[in-house]
mmCIF file of C-alpha atoms in Angstrom:
data_model
loop_
_atom_site.group_PDB
_atom_site.id
_atom_site.type_symbol
_atom_site.label_atom_id
_atom_site.label_comp_id
_atom_site.label_asym_id
_atom_site.label_seq_id
_atom_site.Cartn_x
_atom_site.Cartn_y
_atom_site.Cartn_z
ATOM 1 C CA MET A 576 -0.122 0.111 -0.419
ATOM 2 C CA HIS A 577 1.093 3.170 -0.870
ATOM 3 C CA TYR A 578 -0.056 6.944 -0.788
ATOM 4 C CA ILE A 579 0.428 9.694 -3.329
ATOM 5 C CA ILE A 580 0.424 13.381 -2.442
ATOM 6 C CA THR A 581 -0.775 15.600 -5.009
ATOM 7 C CA GLN A 582 -2.130 19.303 -5.419
ATOM 8 C CA GLU A 583 -4.138 18.612 -8.253
ATOM 9 C CA LYS A 584 -7.799 18.357 -7.018
ATOM 10 C CA ASN A 585 -9.367 15.539 -8.812
ATOM 11 C CA THR A 586 -6.572 14.269 -10.780
ATOM 12 C CA ILE A 587 -6.065 10.771 -9.320
ATOM 13 C CA PRO A 588 -3.117 9.289 -10.455
ATOM 14 C CA PRO A 589 -3.485 5.246 -12.419
ATOM 15 C CA GLY A 590 -3.433 2.615 -9.623
ATOM 16 C CA TYR A 591 -4.492 5.042 -7.383
ATOM 17 C CA ARG A 592 -7.753 6.079 -5.438
ATOM 18 C CA ASN A 593 -9.078 8.426 -3.033
ATOM 19 C CA LEU A 594 -9.133 6.648 0.704
ATOM 20 C CA THR A 595 -12.917 5.505 2.256
ATOM 21 C CA ASP A 596 -14.615 7.745 4.628
ATOM 22 C CA ASP A 597 -13.185 4.571 7.175
ATOM 23 C CA GLU A 598 -10.010 4.974 6.806
ATOM 24 C CA ILE A 599 -9.852 9.329 7.136
ATOM 25 C CA ALA A 600 -11.450 8.457 10.139
ATOM 26 C CA LYS A 601 -8.828 5.852 11.750
ATOM 27 C CA ASP A 602 -5.874 8.522 10.822
ATOM 28 C CA PHE A 603 -7.817 11.269 11.622
ATOM 29 C CA ILE A 604 -8.016 9.495 15.373
ATOM 30 C CA LYS A 605 -4.510 8.814 14.821
ATOM 31 C CA LEU A 606 -3.370 11.977 14.673
ATOM 32 C CA ASP A 607 -5.591 12.955 17.844
ATOM 33 C CA THR A 608 -3.108 12.319 20.239
ATOM 34 C CA ASP A 609 -4.579 14.016 22.737
ATOM 35 C CA LYS A 610 -8.549 12.302 21.851
ATOM 36 C CA SER A 611 -10.011 16.088 22.171
ATOM 37 C CA TYR A 612 -11.748 15.453 18.608
ATOM 38 C CA PHE A 613 -9.325 18.444 17.076
ATOM 39 C CA ILE A 614 -5.523 18.075 15.548
ATOM 40 C CA SER A 615 -3.895 20.505 16.911
ATOM 41 C CA LYS A 616 -0.864 22.289 14.923
ATOM 42 C CA ASN A 617 1.479 20.754 17.597
ATOM 43 C CA GLU A 618 0.268 17.258 16.810
ATOM 44 C CA TRP A 619 0.302 17.713 13.434
ATOM 45 C CA MET A 620 3.717 18.636 12.925
ATOM 46 C CA MET A 621 5.310 16.070 15.796
ATOM 47 C CA ASN A 622 3.447 13.692 13.475
ATOM 48 C CA PHE A 623 4.539 14.484 10.183
ATOM 49 C CA ILE A 624 8.197 15.503 11.634
ATOM 50 C CA LYS A 625 8.626 11.587 12.565
ATOM 51 C CA LEU A 626 8.057 10.454 9.253
ATOM 52 C CA LEU A 627 9.837 13.377 8.128
ATOM 53 C CA GLY A 628 12.807 11.715 10.406
ATOM 54 C CA GLU A 629 12.310 8.099 8.139
ATOM 55 C CA ASP A 630 13.596 10.205 5.362
ATOM 56 C CA MET A 631 16.583 11.994 6.978
ATOM 57 C CA GLU A 632 18.553 10.206 4.217
ATOM 58 C CA ASP A 633 16.671 11.951 1.004
ATOM 59 C CA LEU A 634 16.590 15.127 3.237
ATOM 60 C CA GLU A 635 20.505 15.160 3.269
ATOM 61 C CA LYS A 636 21.363 14.672 -0.349
ATOM 62 C CA ASP A 637 18.793 18.049 -0.844
ATOM 63 C CA GLY A 638 20.632 20.389 1.640
ATOM 64 C CA PRO A 639 21.328 21.665 5.395
ATOM 65 C CA ASP A 640 18.225 23.723 5.159
ATOM 66 C CA SER A 641 15.922 20.944 3.474
ATOM 67 C CA LEU A 642 14.941 19.859 7.514
ATOM 68 C CA MET A 643 13.695 23.389 8.188
ATOM 69 C CA LYS A 644 12.009 24.088 4.251
ATOM 70 C CA LYS A 645 10.376 20.763 5.007
ATOM 71 C CA ILE A 646 8.777 21.975 8.509
ATOM 72 C CA GLN A 647 7.799 25.194 7.229
ATOM 73 C CA GLU A 648 5.873 23.418 4.467
ATOM 74 C CA LEU A 649 4.404 21.248 7.123
ATOM 75 C CA SER A 650 3.181 24.518 9.102
ATOM 76 C CA ASP A 651 1.920 26.109 6.196
ATOM 77 C CA GLU A 652 -0.280 22.952 4.788
ATOM 78 C CA PHE A 653 -1.825 23.287 8.659
ATOM 79 C CA ASP A 654 -2.922 26.546 7.852
ATOM 80 C CA LYS A 655 -4.457 26.222 4.299
ATOM 81 C CA TYR A 656 -6.710 23.847 5.568
ATOM 82 C CA ASP A 657 -7.352 25.210 9.331
ATOM 83 C CA LEU A 658 -10.172 26.937 7.601
ATOM 84 C CA ASP A 659 -11.454 29.185 10.261
ATOM 85 C CA ASN A 660 -7.612 29.683 11.481
ATOM 86 C CA ASN A 661 -8.308 28.474 15.422
ATOM 87 C CA LYS A 662 -5.129 26.490 15.035
ATOM 88 C CA TYR A 663 -7.101 23.025 14.929
ATOM 89 C CA ILE A 664 -8.574 21.252 12.232
ATOM 90 C CA ASP A 665 -11.474 19.579 13.151
ATOM 91 C CA TYR A 666 -12.709 16.759 11.185
ATOM 92 C CA VAL A 667 -14.636 18.417 8.357
ATOM 93 C CA GLU A 668 -11.153 20.091 8.059
ATOM 94 C CA TYR A 669 -9.180 16.876 8.047
ATOM 95 C CA LYS A 670 -11.493 15.022 5.405
ATOM 96 C CA ASN A 671 -11.108 18.001 2.697
ATOM 97 C CA PHE A 672 -7.646 18.164 3.201
ATOM 98 C CA ILE A 673 -7.162 14.249 2.307
ATOM 99 C CA SER A 674 -10.114 14.077 -0.016
ATOM 100 C CA ASP A 675 -8.565 16.945 -1.824
ATOM 101 C CA ASN A 676 -4.728 15.409 -1.668
ATOM 102 C CA ILE A 677 -4.107 12.464 -0.681
ATOM 103 C CA TYR A 678 -4.419 8.664 -2.731
ATOM 104 C CA ILE A 679 -3.477 5.258 -1.963
ATOM 105 C CA SER A 680 -2.700 2.114 -4.160
ATOM 106 C CA ASP A 681 -4.031 -1.574 -2.791
#
């Protein structure tokens, strides 16, 4: 199973599909580590920084500022989907993010 992230809405690459509502809900619950029914910016950042840690070798190839650049991109992405600008992403905001950008292969 592989995920792909795209900025082109409604363009599903061959061999990929949208995540189901159940898959989105499970991901949301996993990110909501304090079980508040909201994903804080801190929860968002910590989750993705952990994932970036797995790609340190590739980040090192991209130069000494690549990690900071990725962190800024993650912060900007959070702000983009935090539609009410309260520094929390609710389930509807999260679902919109996933539905617009994330596809999965089986």
